[in-house]
Each structure stands twice: as structure tokens, then as C-alpha cells.
Amino acid sequence: MSTRKRKKDSYIKPVVLSTFFHILFLFLLREESSIVLKPVISNKLQSVVVDQELVKRHAEQIYKERQALIQKEQTYLEQLRKNINKLEKDRENKERVVRNLKRQKKEEMHKIEQQRLIRKKEAEQARIEKEYQRNIDLKTKKKAKKLQVERERREREAALRNIFEELEIEAKQNTSDRARYISNEVDRYGLIYVQLIQKKFLKEESFHGKSCRVHLNLIPTGSGAIVGGLHIIDGYSSLCAAAKRAITQVGTFPLPKEADIVERLKNINLTVVP
């Protein structure tokens, strides 16, 4: 369920952004086509005074600016798509490696344990049979009984030790896997937060190539969170001011269900780029 949701999120966001920029492009084309030259009417003579060269230069300038804007938006979308695909592939590769390592470790431990038990059982059985054959009187039988009781006690103690050792190994492995998973989820939600901020962002030409690092203090409110505090860490001042305005316009930041991940997301640093 969680994997399908993450994949669905990774497809929806680029589609939404692409739709938004297509609508913007159509609006600009419509605005360009709506330019109408109004005639200058005099009392006796109506004539259209148009400086063709000026109109041509103006139209070319508008076209170049809009082409540059379209190219910039397409480049941004392509880079965003590549980043999302890379994060998704990295996450899948890491999960695959973890699963394979856990399976191999489990199979190896099971094989070693089985071999150890077989050797132990064979050795103990051989020892008991030899002891029994050598001691046929009552005293020897009592001793054999005592040895059997001691063997069973040692086996129980050894079995308990093995159980505790396996539990300890499993606990350490689970702790490492959980920490890696939490870190990946925090990074993924951080990317989602940056995208939400970028949707509210008012871009300027001077922002190109600039960035701003911010610290967010989020307050959980059910399935989402609101901004409880905002601190600019560093970055281009104008861009940081625009980022701050965009953050205040984001109504709710989504949160996962896992409490330990939510705890990490309450205080998060983000890098905002236009």
C-alpha cells in the first residue's frame, strides 16, 4: 500500500506541473494574438499609422522572451522528473539490497545452526552410547542417567543462548533497517514540501541559479501539519523573502502515519530553488 502510494505521488506531481505550464503557455499565446492595432481617425481622413519596424521588433522581443520562458520551464520540469526518478530508483535499489542481505543472512544462519545441531546431536549421541556400553551395572546406569540429565540441561541452556543471540542479531538488524527507512522517508517528504512551496513561488529572472535554505517547525494537525515557525538559514535574500511568502501560502504539509518519521519532520531544513 505504502509503495503504491509513493509511486502514485511521484507521477502526479510532474503531471500537475506540466498541466500548469501548458495552461500558462496557452494564456500567453492568447494574449499575444489579442493585440489589435486601433486606427487613428481624423475629421476628414482615417488612416492607420503603424511603424512596421517597431511592431516587428516588439513582436520579436515578446516571442524571444516567451520562448526563453518556455525553454526554462521545460528544462526545470525535465530536471525535476529526473530527480524524482533517481530518488525512486535509489530507494528501490536500497530496499532490494536490504531484502537480499536479510534473506542471505537468514539462510546462512539457518544452515549453520542446522549443521551445528546435527554435529552436536551426533557427537552427544555417540558419547552416550559409548558410555552406556562401557557401564552396564547399576552404578554406571545411574551415572549415565545423571549424564543424560546434565546433557539435557546443557542443551536447554544452549538453546536459550542461541535464541537470545538470534534475537539480539535480529534487533540490531531491524534497528539499522528502520533508521535507513526513516532517513529515506524524511528525504522524500522534504522533496514533497519543496514542491508544494515551488507551486506558490513567484519567480523572478534574478533568482536564476540562486537558492535559499530554510528551517521549518511543523505542528501536526491530524493527517497534515501547519507551519509553527520559520527561520531563514542562508541564501539569496530576495529569493529567501519570496520563499518565505510562498511557505506561508501553503495551507497544510502532508505527514506520514509513522510517529517516528513525523517526529523527524517536525523540524526540517529545506533548500528552495526557483
Tab-separated table of C-alpha atoms in Angstrom:
chain	number	residue	atom	x	y	z
A	1	MET	CA	0.000	0.000	0.000
A	2	SER	CA	2.757	2.464	1.005
A	3	THR	CA	4.838	1.614	-2.093
A	4	ARG	CA	1.898	2.154	-4.459
A	5	LYS	CA	1.165	5.493	-2.794
A	6	ARG	CA	4.758	6.681	-3.180
A	7	LYS	CA	4.783	5.710	-6.862
A	8	LYS	CA	1.458	7.421	-7.432
A	9	ASP	CA	2.782	10.625	-5.790
A	10	SER	CA	5.890	10.548	-7.976
A	11	TYR	CA	3.705	10.530	-11.130
A	12	ILE	CA	1.031	13.043	-10.056
A	13	LYS	CA	3.369	15.935	-9.203
A	14	PRO	CA	5.112	16.161	-12.629
A	15	VAL	CA	1.720	15.857	-14.382
A	16	VAL	CA	0.252	18.707	-12.312
A	17	LEU	CA	3.267	20.924	-13.017
A	18	SER	CA	3.184	20.083	-16.729
A	19	THR	CA	-0.543	20.930	-16.934
A	20	PHE	CA	0.044	24.252	-15.155
A	21	PHE	CA	2.777	25.320	-17.573
A	22	HIS	CA	0.740	24.249	-20.630
A	23	ILE	CA	-2.126	26.451	-19.418
A	24	LEU	CA	0.334	29.334	-18.901
A	25	PHE	CA	1.709	28.858	-22.424
A	26	LEU	CA	-1.794	28.896	-23.974
A	27	PHE	CA	-2.628	32.039	-21.992
A	28	LEU	CA	0.489	33.788	-23.319
A	29	LEU	CA	-0.316	32.780	-26.900
A	30	ARG	CA	-3.855	34.041	-26.479
A	31	GLU	CA	-2.545	37.343	-25.057
A	32	GLU	CA	-0.171	37.735	-27.998
A	33	SER	CA	-2.920	37.053	-30.558
A	34	SER	CA	-5.198	39.588	-28.907
A	35	ILE	CA	-3.019	42.602	-29.863
A	36	VAL	CA	-5.084	44.798	-32.182
A	37	LEU	CA	-3.944	47.899	-33.914
A	38	LYS	CA	-6.504	50.659	-33.488
A	39	PRO	CA	-6.869	53.141	-36.367
A	40	VAL	CA	-6.341	56.858	-35.818
A	41	ILE	CA	-9.435	58.685	-37.039
A	42	SER	CA	-9.317	62.271	-38.105
A	43	ASN	CA	-12.215	64.511	-39.118
A	44	LYS	CA	-11.704	64.075	-42.864
A	45	LEU	CA	-9.373	61.132	-43.269
A	46	GLN	CA	-8.975	57.796	-41.459
A	47	SER	CA	-5.568	56.223	-41.647
A	48	VAL	CA	-3.600	53.592	-39.806
A	49	VAL	CA	-0.227	54.824	-38.675
A	50	VAL	CA	1.936	51.857	-37.842
A	51	ASP	CA	5.625	51.808	-37.502
A	52	GLN	CA	6.169	48.350	-39.047
A	53	GLU	CA	9.750	48.065	-37.891
A	54	LEU	CA	8.840	48.953	-34.291
A	55	VAL	CA	5.985	46.434	-34.277
A	56	LYS	CA	8.261	43.780	-35.723
A	57	ARG	CA	10.978	44.377	-33.117
A	58	HIS	CA	8.397	44.395	-30.329
A	59	ALA	CA	6.847	41.142	-31.548
A	60	GLU	CA	10.264	39.505	-31.869
A	61	GLN	CA	11.193	40.593	-28.353
A	62	ILE	CA	7.949	39.177	-26.938
A	63	TYR	CA	8.481	35.942	-28.862
A	64	LYS	CA	12.077	35.562	-27.627
A	65	GLU	CA	11.096	36.232	-24.022
A	66	ARG	CA	8.286	33.716	-24.134
A	67	GLN	CA	10.424	31.121	-25.886
A	68	ALA	CA	13.066	31.578	-23.199
A	69	LEU	CA	10.403	31.178	-20.504
A	70	ILE	CA	9.039	28.036	-22.141
A	71	GLN	CA	12.538	26.574	-22.500
A	72	LYS	CA	13.341	27.355	-18.878
A	73	GLU	CA	10.133	25.735	-17.670
A	74	GLN	CA	10.706	22.649	-19.834
A	75	THR	CA	14.278	22.330	-18.556
A	76	TYR	CA	13.065	22.642	-14.966
A	77	LEU	CA	10.351	20.016	-15.462
A	78	GLU	CA	12.784	17.605	-17.087
A	79	GLN	CA	15.295	18.029	-14.257
A	80	LEU	CA	12.531	17.591	-11.689
A	81	ARG	CA	11.367	14.417	-13.398
A	82	LYS	CA	14.932	13.055	-13.471
A	83	ASN	CA	15.431	13.859	-9.785
A	84	ILE	CA	12.188	12.127	-8.822
A	85	ASN	CA	13.015	9.063	-10.948
A	86	LYS	CA	16.516	8.897	-9.454
A	87	LEU	CA	15.198	9.074	-5.893
A	88	GLU	CA	12.646	6.362	-6.657
A	89	LYS	CA	15.262	4.097	-8.270
A	90	ASP	CA	17.716	4.678	-5.403
A	91	ARG	CA	15.019	3.820	-2.872
A	92	GLU	CA	14.056	0.643	-4.753
A	93	ASN	CA	17.693	-0.407	-5.123
A	94	LYS	CA	18.370	0.139	-1.418
A	95	GLU	CA	15.275	-1.825	-0.444
A	96	ARG	CA	16.267	-4.639	-2.814
A	97	VAL	CA	19.783	-4.788	-1.376
A	98	VAL	CA	18.431	-4.828	2.184
A	99	ARG	CA	15.964	-7.610	1.367
A	100	ASN	CA	18.657	-9.700	-0.314
A	101	LEU	CA	21.096	-9.232	2.557
A	102	LYS	CA	18.463	-10.148	5.132
A	103	ARG	CA	17.432	-13.237	3.179
A	104	GLN	CA	21.029	-14.363	2.647
A	105	LYS	CA	21.881	-13.744	6.296
A	106	LYS	CA	18.843	-15.664	7.465
A	107	GLU	CA	19.570	-18.597	5.151
A	108	GLU	CA	23.211	-18.674	6.190
A	109	MET	CA	22.389	-18.570	9.901
A	110	HIS	CA	19.763	-21.275	9.484
A	111	LYS	CA	22.200	-23.500	7.596
A	112	ILE	CA	24.959	-23.002	10.171
A	113	GLU	CA	22.561	-23.651	13.034
A	114	GLN	CA	21.251	-26.839	11.445
A	115	GLN	CA	24.764	-28.145	10.858
A	116	ARG	CA	25.758	-27.272	14.398
A	117	LEU	CA	22.742	-29.044	15.854
A	118	ILE	CA	23.376	-32.127	13.728
A	119	ARG	CA	27.026	-32.304	14.749
A	120	LYS	CA	26.153	-31.698	18.368
A	121	LYS	CA	23.429	-34.307	18.332
A	122	GLU	CA	25.650	-36.890	16.648
A	123	ALA	CA	28.553	-36.226	18.991
A	124	GLU	CA	26.368	-36.350	22.067
A	125	GLN	CA	24.605	-39.492	20.925
A	126	ALA	CA	27.896	-41.229	20.216
A	127	ARG	CA	29.205	-40.252	23.616
A	128	ILE	CA	26.101	-41.549	25.392
A	129	GLU	CA	26.126	-44.855	23.514
A	130	LYS	CA	29.775	-45.394	24.251
A	131	GLU	CA	29.253	-44.560	27.898
A	132	TYR	CA	26.294	-46.884	28.125
A	133	GLN	CA	28.130	-49.787	26.570
A	134	ARG	CA	31.002	-49.397	28.974
A	135	ASN	CA	28.880	-49.142	32.078
A	136	ILE	CA	26.376	-51.966	32.419
A	137	ASP	CA	25.965	-52.147	36.140
A	138	LEU	CA	23.573	-50.092	38.237
A	139	LYS	CA	26.178	-47.584	39.233
A	140	THR	CA	27.075	-46.983	35.637
A	141	LYS	CA	23.401	-46.734	34.700
A	142	LYS	CA	22.825	-44.146	37.414
A	143	LYS	CA	25.819	-42.238	36.175
A	144	ALA	CA	24.515	-42.448	32.629
A	145	LYS	CA	21.165	-41.128	33.841
A	146	LYS	CA	22.891	-38.288	35.581
A	147	LEU	CA	24.857	-37.540	32.427
A	148	GLN	CA	21.675	-37.567	30.417
A	149	VAL	CA	20.065	-35.065	32.777
A	150	GLU	CA	23.149	-32.879	32.575
A	151	ARG	CA	23.153	-33.119	28.778
A	152	GLU	CA	19.533	-32.084	28.605
A	153	ARG	CA	20.241	-29.185	30.925
A	154	ARG	CA	23.169	-28.032	28.768
A	155	GLU	CA	21.075	-28.391	25.654
A	156	ARG	CA	18.336	-26.273	27.174
A	157	GLU	CA	20.851	-23.638	28.227
A	158	ALA	CA	22.497	-23.706	24.806
A	159	ALA	CA	19.114	-23.433	23.107
A	160	LEU	CA	18.234	-20.427	25.258
A	161	ARG	CA	21.581	-18.806	24.474
A	162	ASN	CA	21.014	-19.346	20.767
A	163	ILE	CA	17.555	-17.843	20.993
A	164	PHE	CA	18.843	-14.757	22.798
A	165	GLU	CA	21.732	-14.385	20.343
A	166	GLU	CA	19.388	-14.603	17.371
A	167	LEU	CA	17.024	-12.097	18.955
A	168	GLU	CA	19.898	-9.707	19.577
A	169	ILE	CA	21.140	-10.015	15.985
A	170	GLU	CA	17.638	-9.521	14.636
A	171	ALA	CA	17.066	-6.490	16.866
A	172	LYS	CA	20.297	-4.860	15.662
A	173	GLN	CA	19.392	-5.566	12.037
A	174	ASN	CA	15.884	-4.181	12.475
A	175	THR	CA	17.246	-1.037	14.132
A	176	SER	CA	19.628	-0.406	11.232
A	177	ASP	CA	16.929	-1.057	8.618
A	178	ARG	CA	14.475	1.214	10.412
A	179	ALA	CA	16.963	4.064	10.642
A	180	ARG	CA	17.680	3.798	6.915
A	181	TYR	CA	13.965	3.725	6.114
A	182	ILE	CA	13.242	6.772	8.303
A	183	SER	CA	16.053	8.737	6.640
A	184	ASN	CA	14.712	7.900	3.170
A	185	GLU	CA	11.169	8.901	4.149
A	186	VAL	CA	12.338	12.215	5.632
A	187	ASP	CA	14.178	12.983	2.375
A	188	ARG	CA	11.107	12.046	0.327
A	189	TYR	CA	8.755	14.232	2.351
A	190	GLY	CA	11.303	17.065	2.225
A	191	LEU	CA	11.145	16.918	-1.585
A	192	ILE	CA	7.334	16.990	-1.424
A	193	TYR	CA	7.445	20.068	0.820
A	194	VAL	CA	9.820	21.858	-1.579
A	195	GLN	CA	7.463	21.112	-4.474
A	196	LEU	CA	4.482	22.486	-2.530
A	197	ILE	CA	6.458	25.673	-1.849
A	198	GLN	CA	7.506	25.962	-5.501
A	199	LYS	CA	3.858	25.855	-6.603
A	200	LYS	CA	3.238	29.039	-4.592
A	201	PHE	CA	6.508	30.629	-5.710
A	202	LEU	CA	6.594	33.923	-7.655
A	203	LYS	CA	9.652	33.558	-9.855
A	204	GLU	CA	11.923	36.383	-10.974
A	205	GLU	CA	14.729	36.385	-13.518
A	206	SER	CA	17.238	37.391	-10.838
A	207	PHE	CA	16.518	34.148	-8.940
A	208	HIS	CA	18.122	32.007	-11.636
A	209	GLY	CA	20.911	29.897	-10.186
A	210	LYS	CA	20.175	31.049	-6.638
A	211	SER	CA	18.919	29.061	-3.630
A	212	CYS	CA	17.674	29.555	-0.085
A	213	ARG	CA	17.925	27.232	2.926
A	214	VAL	CA	15.088	27.431	5.438
A	215	HIS	CA	14.231	25.685	8.691
A	216	LEU	CA	10.583	24.748	9.246
A	217	ASN	CA	8.941	23.958	12.567
A	218	LEU	CA	5.790	21.975	11.729
A	219	ILE	CA	2.848	21.409	14.062
A	220	PRO	CA	0.924	18.152	13.362
A	221	THR	CA	-2.836	18.555	12.902
A	222	GLY	CA	-4.121	15.064	12.172
A	223	SER	CA	-3.023	13.789	8.755
A	224	GLY	CA	-1.140	17.020	7.956
A	225	ALA	CA	0.828	19.807	9.599
A	226	ILE	CA	0.899	23.597	9.645
A	227	VAL	CA	3.890	25.910	9.944
A	228	GLY	CA	4.550	26.816	13.565
A	229	GLY	CA	7.865	28.531	12.958
A	230	LEU	CA	10.070	29.583	10.034
A	231	HIS	CA	13.754	30.515	10.088
A	232	ILE	CA	15.944	31.530	7.148
A	233	ILE	CA	19.293	29.746	7.439
A	234	ASP	CA	21.113	31.300	4.470
A	235	GLY	CA	20.738	32.102	0.788
A	236	TYR	CA	19.913	34.870	-1.699
A	237	SER	CA	17.938	37.479	0.260
A	238	SER	CA	15.281	38.265	-2.380
A	239	LEU	CA	14.789	34.587	-3.100
A	240	CYS	CA	14.509	33.847	0.645
A	241	ALA	CA	11.863	36.555	1.007
A	242	ALA	CA	9.874	35.045	-1.875
A	243	ALA	CA	10.307	31.571	-0.380
A	244	LYS	CA	9.025	32.810	2.976
A	245	ARG	CA	5.905	34.248	1.331
A	246	ALA	CA	5.341	31.013	-0.598
A	247	ILE	CA	5.654	28.909	2.569
A	248	THR	CA	3.003	30.953	4.352
A	249	GLN	CA	0.652	30.296	1.425
A	250	VAL	CA	0.944	26.513	1.741
A	251	GLY	CA	-2.051	25.514	3.821
A	252	THR	CA	-1.107	22.049	5.012
A	253	PHE	CA	2.037	19.940	4.724
A	254	PRO	CA	1.301	16.174	4.456
A	255	LEU	CA	2.566	13.801	7.149
A	256	PRO	CA	3.118	10.012	7.180
A	257	LYS	CA	1.416	7.708	9.686
A	258	GLU	CA	4.647	6.572	11.388
A	259	ALA	CA	5.183	8.555	14.591
A	260	ASP	CA	8.990	8.355	14.497
A	261	ILE	CA	9.074	9.823	10.981
A	262	VAL	CA	6.624	12.572	11.986
A	263	GLU	CA	8.934	13.422	14.896
A	264	ARG	CA	11.817	13.945	12.464
A	265	LEU	CA	9.661	16.069	10.145
A	266	LYS	CA	8.585	18.467	12.916
A	267	ASN	CA	11.910	20.263	12.491
A	268	ILE	CA	13.266	20.032	8.951
A	269	ASN	CA	15.709	22.005	6.812
A	270	LEU	CA	14.762	22.598	3.163
A	271	THR	CA	16.670	24.021	0.200
A	272	VAL	CA	14.358	26.075	-2.019
A	273	VAL	CA	15.306	26.818	-5.626
A	274	PRO	CA	13.175	28.662	-8.200
